[in-house]
PDB file of C-alpha atoms in Angstrom:
ATOM      1  CA  UNK A1216     163.227   4.762  41.725  1.00  0.00           C
ATOM      2  CA  UNK A1217     166.569   6.373  40.902  1.00  0.00           C
ATOM      3  CA  UNK A1218     166.614   8.929  37.784  1.00  0.00           C
ATOM      4  CA  UNK A1219     168.793  11.166  35.842  1.00  0.00           C
ATOM      5  CA  UNK A1220     167.775  14.521  34.304  1.00  0.00           C
ATOM      6  CA  UNK A1221     168.789  15.019  30.491  1.00  0.00           C
ATOM      7  CA  UNK A1222     167.892  17.831  28.531  1.00  0.00           C
ATOM      8  CA  UNK A1223     166.934  17.315  24.735  1.00  0.00           C
ATOM      9  CA  UNK A1224     166.311  19.417  21.713  1.00  0.00           C
ATOM     10  CA  UNK A1225     163.533  18.847  19.003  1.00  0.00           C
ATOM     11  CA  UNK A1226     162.264  20.574  15.944  1.00  0.00           C
ATOM     12  CA  UNK A1227     159.545  23.075  16.994  1.00  0.00           C
ATOM     13  CA  UNK A1228     157.163  20.789  15.091  1.00  0.00           C
ATOM     14  CA  UNK A1229     157.901  17.197  16.847  1.00  0.00           C
ATOM     15  CA  UNK A1230     157.539  19.053  20.078  1.00  0.00           C
ATOM     16  CA  UNK A1231     154.239  20.864  19.096  1.00  0.00           C
ATOM     17  CA  UNK A1232     152.899  17.581  18.068  1.00  0.00           C
ATOM     18  CA  UNK A1233     154.175  15.971  21.121  1.00  0.00           C
ATOM     19  CA  UNK A1234     152.263  18.604  23.407  1.00  0.00           C
ATOM     20  CA  UNK A1235     149.253  17.827  21.406  1.00  0.00           C
ATOM     21  CA  UNK A1236     149.566  14.055  21.679  1.00  0.00           C
ATOM     22  CA  UNK A1237     150.107  14.287  25.485  1.00  0.00           C
ATOM     23  CA  UNK A1238     146.953  16.788  25.778  1.00  0.00           C
ATOM     24  CA  UNK A1239     145.064  14.497  23.709  1.00  0.00           C
ATOM     25  CA  UNK A1240     145.709  11.378  25.662  1.00  0.00           C
ATOM     26  CA  UNK A1241     145.828  13.077  28.820  1.00  0.00           C
ATOM     27  CA  UNK A1242     149.364  11.738  29.778  1.00  0.00           C
ATOM     28  CA  UNK A1243     150.670  13.218  32.937  1.00  0.00           C
ATOM     29  CA  UNK A1244     154.440  12.428  32.354  1.00  0.00           C
ATOM     30  CA  UNK A1245     155.971  13.349  29.347  1.00  0.00           C
ATOM     31  CA  UNK A1246     159.471  11.700  30.803  1.00  0.00           C
ATOM     32  CA  UNK A1247     157.201   8.490  30.315  1.00  0.00           C
ATOM     33  CA  UNK A1248     157.309   8.629  26.524  1.00  0.00           C
ATOM     34  CA  UNK A1249     160.666   9.111  26.353  1.00  0.00           C
ATOM     35  CA  UNK A1250     161.576   6.237  28.488  1.00  0.00           C
ATOM     36  CA  UNK A1251     159.335   3.970  26.527  1.00  0.00           C
ATOM     37  CA  UNK A1252     160.799   5.156  23.402  1.00  0.00           C
ATOM     38  CA  UNK A1253     164.457   4.836  24.288  1.00  0.00           C
ATOM     39  CA  UNK A1254     163.729   1.492  25.570  1.00  0.00           C
ATOM     40  CA  UNK A1255     162.128   0.341  22.626  1.00  0.00           C
ATOM     41  CA  UNK A1256     165.090   1.815  20.134  1.00  0.00           C
ATOM     42  CA  UNK A1257     168.073   0.534  22.598  1.00  0.00           C
ATOM     43  CA  UNK A1258     166.142  -2.959  22.905  1.00  0.00           C
ATOM     44  CA  UNK A1259     165.763  -2.935  18.604  1.00  0.00           C
ATOM     45  CA  UNK A1260     169.649  -2.026  18.152  1.00  0.00           C
ATOM     46  CA  UNK A1261     171.310  -3.799  21.227  1.00  0.00           C
ATOM     47  CA  UNK A1262     173.532  -6.542  19.681  1.00  0.00           C
ATOM     48  CA  UNK A1263     172.598  -9.946  20.289  1.00  0.00           C
ATOM     49  CA  UNK A1264     173.624 -13.578  19.552  1.00  0.00           C
ATOM     50  CA  UNK A1265     169.974 -14.889  20.187  1.00  0.00           C
ATOM     51  CA  UNK A1266     167.624 -16.142  16.873  1.00  0.00           C
ATOM     52  CA  UNK A1267     164.964 -13.873  16.813  1.00  0.00           C
ATOM     53  CA  UNK A1268     161.775 -13.283  14.489  1.00  0.00           C
ATOM     54  CA  UNK A1269     160.841  -9.731  13.269  1.00  0.00           C
ATOM     55  CA  UNK A1270     159.707  -7.533  10.782  1.00  0.00           C
ATOM     56  CA  UNK A1271     161.747  -4.825   9.204  1.00  0.00           C
ATOM     57  CA  UNK A1272     159.468  -1.564   8.486  1.00  0.00           C
ATOM     58  CA  UNK A1273     160.529   0.227   5.459  1.00  0.00           C
ATOM     59  CA  UNK A1274     159.366   3.784   3.815  1.00  0.00           C
ATOM     60  CA  UNK A1275     160.946   4.671   0.921  1.00  0.00           C
ATOM     61  CA  UNK A1276     161.103   6.879  -2.258  1.00  0.00           C
ATOM     62  CA  UNK A1277     160.948   4.124  -5.084  1.00  0.00           C
ATOM     63  CA  UNK A1278     163.576   5.851  -7.426  1.00  0.00           C
ATOM     64  CA  UNK A1279     165.797   6.826  -5.043  1.00  0.00           C
ATOM     65  CA  UNK A1280     166.217   3.347  -3.060  1.00  0.00           C
ATOM     66  CA  UNK A1281     164.953   0.321  -4.990  1.00  0.00           C
ATOM     67  CA  UNK A1282     168.151  -0.481  -6.904  1.00  0.00           C
ATOM     68  CA  UNK A1283     170.301  -0.431  -3.277  1.00  0.00           C
ATOM     69  CA  UNK A1284     167.408  -1.910  -1.639  1.00  0.00           C
ATOM     70  CA  UNK A1285     167.243  -4.889  -3.897  1.00  0.00           C
ATOM     71  CA  UNK A1286     170.860  -5.441  -3.725  1.00  0.00           C
ATOM     72  CA  UNK A1287     171.257  -5.640   0.304  1.00  0.00           C
ATOM     73  CA  UNK A1288     168.094  -7.983   0.162  1.00  0.00           C
ATOM     74  CA  UNK A1289     169.923 -10.434  -2.049  1.00  0.00           C
ATOM     75  CA  UNK A1290     172.840 -10.065   0.354  1.00  0.00           C
ATOM     76  CA  UNK A1291     170.904 -11.159   3.372  1.00  0.00           C
ATOM     77  CA  UNK A1292     168.488 -13.317   1.506  1.00  0.00           C
ATOM     78  CA  UNK A1293     169.086 -16.144   4.182  1.00  0.00           C
ATOM     79  CA  UNK A1294     167.808 -13.818   6.817  1.00  0.00           C
ATOM     80  CA  UNK A1295     164.570 -12.803   5.202  1.00  0.00           C
ATOM     81  CA  UNK A1296     161.614 -15.189   5.132  1.00  0.00           C
ATOM     82  CA  UNK A1297     159.361 -13.239   3.277  1.00  0.00           C
ATOM     83  CA  UNK A1298     158.526  -9.622   1.734  1.00  0.00           C
ATOM     84  CA  UNK A1299     155.258  -7.503   1.207  1.00  0.00           C
ATOM     85  CA  UNK A1300     155.180  -4.515  -0.896  1.00  0.00           C
ATOM     86  CA  UNK A1301     153.021  -1.862  -1.163  1.00  0.00           C
ATOM     87  CA  UNK A1302     152.815   1.096  -3.585  1.00  0.00           C
ATOM     88  CA  UNK A1303     151.400   3.858  -1.406  1.00  0.00           C
ATOM     89  CA  UNK A1304     151.962   6.665  -4.483  1.00  0.00           C
ATOM     90  CA  UNK A1305     153.753   6.654  -7.760  1.00  0.00           C
ATOM     91  CA  UNK A1306     156.811   7.498  -5.889  1.00  0.00           C
ATOM     92  CA  UNK A1307     156.549   5.960  -2.289  1.00  0.00           C
ATOM     93  CA  UNK A1308     156.496   2.695  -1.281  1.00  0.00           C
ATOM     94  CA  UNK A1309     156.197   0.434   1.697  1.00  0.00           C
ATOM     95  CA  UNK A1310     157.563  -2.670   2.611  1.00  0.00           C
ATOM     96  CA  UNK A1311     157.349  -5.325   5.366  1.00  0.00           C
ATOM     97  CA  UNK A1312     160.440  -7.733   5.213  1.00  0.00           C
ATOM     98  CA  UNK A1313     159.739 -10.861   7.598  1.00  0.00           C
ATOM     99  CA  UNK A1314     163.040 -11.622   9.060  1.00  0.00           C
ATOM    100  CA  UNK A1315     164.863 -14.516  11.371  1.00  0.00           C
ATOM    101  CA  UNK A1316     168.205 -14.835  12.134  1.00  0.00           C
ATOM    102  CA  UNK A1317     170.788 -13.801  14.837  1.00  0.00           C
ATOM    103  CA  UNK A1318     169.514 -10.386  16.137  1.00  0.00           C
ATOM    104  CA  UNK A1319     173.104  -9.086  15.803  1.00  0.00           C
ATOM    105  CA  UNK A1320     172.785  -9.513  11.775  1.00  0.00           C
ATOM    106  CA  UNK A1321     169.213  -8.354  11.530  1.00  0.00           C
ATOM    107  CA  UNK A1322     170.145  -5.221  13.487  1.00  0.00           C
ATOM    108  CA  UNK A1323     172.784  -4.729  10.963  1.00  0.00           C
ATOM    109  CA  UNK A1324     170.335  -5.662   8.003  1.00  0.00           C
ATOM    110  CA  UNK A1325     167.916  -2.597   9.379  1.00  0.00           C
ATOM    111  CA  UNK A1326     171.024  -0.315   9.812  1.00  0.00           C
ATOM    112  CA  UNK A1327     172.383  -0.912   6.245  1.00  0.00           C
ATOM    113  CA  UNK A1328     168.698  -0.604   4.607  1.00  0.00           C
ATOM    114  CA  UNK A1329     168.564   2.742   6.821  1.00  0.00           C
ATOM    115  CA  UNK A1330     171.425   4.363   5.408  1.00  0.00           C
ATOM    116  CA  UNK A1331     170.253   3.954   1.700  1.00  0.00           C
ATOM    117  CA  UNK A1332     169.497   7.330   0.112  1.00  0.00           C
ATOM    118  CA  UNK A1333     165.554   7.619  -0.283  1.00  0.00           C
ATOM    119  CA  UNK A1334     164.914   5.251   2.826  1.00  0.00           C
ATOM    120  CA  UNK A1335     162.698   7.707   4.811  1.00  0.00           C
ATOM    121  CA  UNK A1336     161.944   4.784   7.624  1.00  0.00           C
ATOM    122  CA  UNK A1337     163.711   1.549   8.729  1.00  0.00           C
ATOM    123  CA  UNK A1338     162.602  -0.010  11.807  1.00  0.00           C
ATOM    124  CA  UNK A1339     163.152  -3.942  12.925  1.00  0.00           C
ATOM    125  CA  UNK A1340     160.344  -4.836  15.142  1.00  0.00           C
ATOM    126  CA  UNK A1341     161.373  -7.721  17.101  1.00  0.00           C
ATOM    127  CA  UNK A1342     158.405 -10.135  17.402  1.00  0.00           C
ATOM    128  CA  UNK A1343     159.834 -12.831  19.149  1.00  0.00           C
ATOM    129  CA  UNK A1344     162.982 -12.384  20.699  1.00  0.00           C
ATOM    130  CA  UNK A1345     164.375 -16.280  20.895  1.00  0.00           C
ATOM    131  CA  UNK A1346     163.669 -19.851  19.327  1.00  0.00           C
ATOM    132  CA  UNK A1347     162.855 -22.283  22.265  1.00  0.00           C
ATOM    133  CA  UNK A1348     164.225 -25.689  21.635  1.00  0.00           C
TER     134      UNK A1348
END
């Protein structure tokens, strides 16, 4: 396999967490972790027109994000099947939004949600890549 070497910078705390993880799990190849993470990121953010099902996982500060979050969800209600809302604390909430639609549109929705002030995590997990006919 042909490979390219690159260099990346990580905050010290994240680097230490990665190194501890590698030691605990006995992972011999640090590069493999980055390859998998990058492949997942690209798959989940690549444009496309196929119909997919997925879950958008959000972690957010309720006080900062709720109003904008609701507005965007109403804008995309044709793509949202269901939501599950959990109160982690008085301030932090988790939401799982089940979605179906064109991949391009769901990636756009996830990206818009991720830009809201107070959103700590926004991740589209693709559960089924296309609708079989």
